[in-house]
């Protein structure tokens, strides 16, 4: 089986309900996955949950539940959330599942046998909030630690450590030789800067049971569980292994899962989509872990920025949050999907404002796209009983240019740019209505032919737009197809070719795509 385009999100901590940041990452990844499928690629999209570690154990405790019960309850909310966002993920990983835990243990055994770990007593500082060991170098000039670490305590503890240090120069060389490995460029420079200016510390991969019991037991020492990040990163290969991916199985010869007849070919991942805060884990620790396992590196780590609301950090405690489910219930999932991708390019930080959301809804969705489709189809219904007669190519060059530009942007994961490109066609077609004035042509018996031409151009443009929009707002794209009386789904980019409309077959019923909300 040929290799699929394999794309992942970070796996989300199940210590609460999904928020705007999670929704954004999932939608960006889904748009890329859908776009690649539309362009003809076989795609495997993986998302899921990070269920171990201290954060989850503490959240469960605060809720008076055992961690497993707590995770099981929340996992069903998170899975429902993937459907709410209309994600097309092919699998959903939970790090407490047997398929994942067994694989992590197989990897740990292999690395242990290969001498990649050693045991030592650590004497230093520890941030419980970030579950991380700190050194003198982490102190700020005034001697304190960054407040993001929360309370920092002195700690003396014996643990297992993974040898990272030895690979520092190799990683620098790799990132320099592969400019697309970390994107955008400024994130790549950040990683290179970090690697060149700091000596890498080895990574502590265990936590003593006495302090934390919510984790995967180390297969070679029953007194320890696995550090949550070592467990979590491995999800990107444990799921391919569960699907029998031979590229991953070579790294774990003793691992018994997977059947060859249904085996998928996934690894290496084409894109890991992550937020900027977890870049070091993905661009430093993960490549070195893979190298030690004898596996190829992912092709790209694509880091997006962080959302704020009204210019302030989002936080449950201050109530400054955006609840994606509430927005979707009020405005529809496509309005939400559209806004987050149109508003924020993959890379910089973004700012949610309710006014900005409403303004894009009104201007771009209701008055732009919605109005174009509704007036085009309503005029065809009124003047021609819903039937276009003959093909006409006046807007064909505009549609072809936008389709070509959009394709190039999609292939480069420039989703915001792709939407801007698509809106050139929306605006061009709305302008075409104003210029050709079909409502005046309809009153003039000598203009019958011209009206036919104009209506064809408008209707066909709506069809092409449905195909272009499908990765972003699939429900709306499907509604446009249905209103055009077309069977099937607008999910193949090749259908952007001009002339696909059924001549002489009536369209369906026009209905507003984005109802105006005047409140
Ligand atoms: O970090 N804006 O999980 P997580 C944009 N379990 N993105 C945001 C955001 C915001 N305000 N807040 C969070 C974890 N994110 C680990 C990952 S992967 C092997 C393990 C993004 O639930 C964040 O950057 O804290 C990350 O990519 C994702 O949401 C999950 O964050």
Short mmCIF file of C-alpha atoms in Angstrom, two decimals, residues 112-324:
data_model
loop_
_atom_site.label_atom_id
_atom_site.label_comp_id
_atom_site.label_asym_id
_atom_site.label_seq_id
_atom_site.Cartn_x
_atom_site.Cartn_y
_atom_site.Cartn_z
CA UNK A 112 16.63 0.54 27.78
CA UNK A 113 18.24 -2.55 26.27
CA UNK A 114 20.14 -0.32 23.84
CA UNK A 115 21.64 1.63 26.76
CA UNK A 116 19.86 4.91 25.96
CA UNK A 117 18.73 5.42 29.58
CA UNK A 118 20.69 5.70 32.81
CA UNK A 119 19.66 6.15 36.43
CA UNK A 120 20.85 9.04 38.55
CA UNK A 121 19.81 11.01 41.59
CA UNK A 122 18.74 14.50 40.79
CA UNK A 123 19.28 17.24 43.30
CA UNK A 124 17.74 20.52 42.22
CA UNK A 125 14.51 22.36 41.57
CA UNK A 126 11.18 21.07 40.34
CA UNK A 127 8.09 22.80 38.96
CA UNK A 128 5.02 20.72 39.76
CA UNK A 129 2.82 22.80 37.46
CA UNK A 130 5.03 22.18 34.42
CA UNK A 131 6.15 18.75 35.65
CA UNK A 132 9.68 19.71 34.87
CA UNK A 133 13.11 19.81 36.47
CA UNK A 134 14.81 23.19 36.58
CA UNK A 135 18.40 24.23 36.99
CA UNK A 136 20.22 27.36 38.03
CA UNK A 137 20.22 28.35 34.37
CA UNK A 138 16.44 28.61 34.45
CA UNK A 139 16.54 31.38 37.05
CA UNK A 140 15.81 34.89 35.82
CA UNK A 141 18.39 37.66 36.42
CA UNK A 142 16.65 38.54 39.71
CA UNK A 143 17.05 34.93 40.92
CA UNK A 144 13.37 33.95 40.67
CA UNK A 145 11.79 31.46 38.28
CA UNK A 146 9.28 32.47 35.61
CA UNK A 147 5.76 32.55 37.10
CA UNK A 148 4.59 30.04 34.43
CA UNK A 149 6.45 27.40 36.49
CA UNK A 150 4.15 28.00 39.47
CA UNK A 151 5.61 26.92 42.81
CA UNK A 152 9.21 25.70 42.42
CA UNK A 153 10.46 23.32 45.11
CA UNK A 154 13.83 21.79 46.03
CA UNK A 155 13.87 18.13 45.16
CA UNK A 156 16.20 15.18 45.52
CA UNK A 157 15.05 12.16 43.58
CA UNK A 158 16.36 9.11 41.73
CA UNK A 159 15.09 8.73 38.16
CA UNK A 160 15.82 7.41 34.68
CA UNK A 161 17.30 9.82 32.16
CA UNK A 162 17.41 9.69 28.39
CA UNK A 163 20.67 10.68 26.73
CA UNK A 164 19.84 13.79 24.74
CA UNK A 165 23.09 15.68 25.02
CA UNK A 166 25.00 13.49 22.59
CA UNK A 167 22.65 14.39 19.73
CA UNK A 168 22.74 18.17 19.97
CA UNK A 169 25.07 18.86 17.01
CA UNK A 170 23.33 16.26 14.87
CA UNK A 171 19.99 18.01 15.45
CA UNK A 172 21.39 21.45 14.64
CA UNK A 173 22.83 20.07 11.39
CA UNK A 174 19.55 18.35 10.57
CA UNK A 175 17.42 21.46 11.08
CA UNK A 176 19.86 23.58 9.10
CA UNK A 177 19.89 21.10 6.22
CA UNK A 178 16.08 20.72 6.21
CA UNK A 179 14.56 24.21 6.24
CA UNK A 180 10.98 22.94 6.00
CA UNK A 181 11.32 20.65 9.04
CA UNK A 182 10.12 23.38 11.43
CA UNK A 183 7.71 25.99 10.09
CA UNK A 184 7.11 28.94 10.03
CA UNK A 185 10.74 30.09 9.57
CA UNK A 186 10.76 32.23 12.69
CA UNK A 187 9.90 29.17 14.80
CA UNK A 188 12.71 27.27 13.11
CA UNK A 189 15.10 30.09 14.01
CA UNK A 190 13.84 29.98 17.57
CA UNK A 191 14.68 26.26 17.83
CA UNK A 192 18.10 26.78 16.24
CA UNK A 193 18.78 29.70 18.58
CA UNK A 194 17.88 27.57 21.57
CA UNK A 195 20.07 24.68 20.42
CA UNK A 196 23.06 26.86 19.62
CA UNK A 197 22.97 28.89 22.81
CA UNK A 198 22.27 26.20 25.39
CA UNK A 199 23.80 22.91 26.26
CA UNK A 200 21.02 20.32 26.12
CA UNK A 201 20.23 18.63 29.42
CA UNK A 202 19.37 14.94 29.35
CA UNK A 203 15.64 14.26 29.65
CA UNK A 204 14.16 12.69 32.77
CA UNK A 205 11.74 10.03 31.49
CA UNK A 206 10.44 8.59 34.76
CA UNK A 207 8.52 9.65 37.84
CA UNK A 208 8.70 7.64 41.08
CA UNK A 209 5.45 5.84 41.90
CA UNK A 210 5.68 7.26 45.39
CA UNK A 211 5.04 10.74 43.96
CA UNK A 212 2.89 10.03 40.87
CA UNK A 213 1.06 6.83 40.05
CA UNK A 214 -1.02 7.96 37.05
CA UNK A 215 1.22 6.89 34.19
CA UNK A 216 2.51 3.94 32.18
CA UNK A 217 4.69 1.68 34.38
CA UNK A 218 8.32 1.44 33.27
CA UNK A 219 8.69 -2.14 32.00
CA UNK A 220 12.15 -2.45 33.57
CA UNK A 221 11.50 -0.91 37.00
CA UNK A 222 8.19 -1.33 38.80
CA UNK A 223 8.85 1.60 41.11
CA UNK A 224 8.39 4.14 38.33
CA UNK A 225 5.88 5.41 35.77
CA UNK A 226 6.78 7.05 32.46
CA UNK A 227 7.08 10.84 32.25
CA UNK A 228 3.93 12.09 30.54
CA UNK A 229 5.67 13.74 27.58
CA UNK A 230 7.64 10.61 26.69
CA UNK A 231 4.33 8.71 26.75
CA UNK A 232 2.39 11.39 24.84
CA UNK A 233 4.83 11.98 21.96
CA UNK A 234 4.88 8.26 21.22
CA UNK A 235 1.18 8.43 20.23
CA UNK A 236 2.30 9.58 16.79
CA UNK A 237 3.82 6.13 16.20
CA UNK A 238 1.81 3.89 18.53
CA UNK A 239 -1.30 4.37 16.41
CA UNK A 240 0.47 3.60 13.12
CA UNK A 241 1.85 0.50 14.90
CA UNK A 242 -1.69 -0.46 15.95
CA UNK A 243 -2.61 -0.26 12.27
CA UNK A 244 0.28 -2.54 11.36
CA UNK A 245 2.56 0.13 9.83
CA UNK A 246 5.73 -1.74 8.91
CA UNK A 247 7.90 1.37 9.02
CA UNK A 248 7.16 1.70 12.71
CA UNK A 249 7.17 -2.02 13.47
CA UNK A 250 10.80 -2.29 12.40
CA UNK A 251 11.64 -0.21 15.46
CA UNK A 252 9.79 -2.57 17.78
CA UNK A 253 10.40 -6.14 16.64
CA UNK A 254 8.89 -7.56 19.83
CA UNK A 255 5.63 -5.72 19.47
CA UNK A 256 2.79 -8.06 18.63
CA UNK A 257 -0.03 -5.84 17.40
CA UNK A 258 -1.19 -5.14 13.86
CA UNK A 259 -2.20 -7.43 11.04
CA UNK A 260 -0.50 -7.38 7.71
CA UNK A 261 -3.61 -7.69 5.53
CA UNK A 262 -5.10 -4.44 6.81
CA UNK A 263 -1.75 -2.71 7.39
CA UNK A 264 -1.53 1.01 6.76
CA UNK A 265 1.55 2.81 5.55
CA UNK A 266 1.75 6.02 7.56
CA UNK A 267 5.13 6.80 9.09
CA UNK A 268 6.88 9.21 8.78
CA UNK A 269 4.22 11.80 9.56
CA UNK A 270 3.92 14.50 6.92
CA UNK A 271 2.85 17.19 9.37
CA UNK A 272 2.60 17.48 13.14
CA UNK A 273 0.37 20.50 13.80
CA UNK A 274 1.12 21.95 17.24
CA UNK A 275 0.97 25.20 19.22
CA UNK A 276 4.05 27.35 19.76
CA UNK A 277 4.27 26.49 23.47
CA UNK A 278 5.16 22.85 22.81
CA UNK A 279 7.74 23.44 20.10
CA UNK A 280 10.71 22.27 22.17
CA UNK A 281 9.07 18.90 22.86
CA UNK A 282 8.38 18.36 19.15
CA UNK A 283 11.45 19.91 17.54
CA UNK A 284 14.09 18.84 20.08
CA UNK A 285 13.03 15.86 22.22
CA UNK A 286 10.91 14.04 19.63
CA UNK A 287 13.52 13.97 16.81
CA UNK A 288 16.15 12.67 19.23
CA UNK A 289 13.77 10.02 20.56
CA UNK A 290 13.05 8.90 17.00
CA UNK A 291 16.73 8.80 16.12
CA UNK A 292 17.41 6.59 19.13
CA UNK A 293 14.55 4.31 18.05
CA UNK A 294 15.99 4.07 14.54
CA UNK A 295 12.99 5.76 12.92
CA UNK A 296 12.81 8.46 10.27
CA UNK A 297 11.86 11.95 11.37
CA UNK A 298 8.49 13.56 10.56
CA UNK A 299 8.61 15.76 7.49
CA UNK A 300 7.30 18.88 9.16
CA UNK A 301 6.41 20.43 12.48
CA UNK A 302 3.95 23.22 11.82
CA UNK A 303 3.56 25.53 14.81
CA UNK A 304 0.61 27.87 15.14
CA UNK A 305 0.23 30.84 17.47
CA UNK A 306 -1.99 31.34 20.47
CA UNK A 307 -5.40 32.94 20.69
CA UNK A 308 -6.28 35.59 23.18
CA UNK A 309 -9.70 37.05 23.79
CA UNK A 310 -10.14 40.84 23.80
CA UNK A 311 -6.39 41.27 24.00
CA UNK A 312 -6.04 39.23 27.21
CA UNK A 313 -4.90 35.69 27.93
CA UNK A 314 -7.83 33.27 27.99
CA UNK A 315 -8.38 31.83 31.45
CA UNK A 316 -11.12 29.87 33.12
CA UNK A 317 -10.52 31.57 36.44
CA UNK A 318 -11.01 35.10 35.09
CA UNK A 319 -13.89 33.98 32.85
CA UNK A 320 -12.14 35.43 29.78
CA UNK A 321 -12.93 32.48 27.51
CA UNK A 322 -14.56 31.63 24.21
CA UNK A 323 -16.73 28.53 24.43
CA UNK A 324 -16.57 27.01 20.95
#
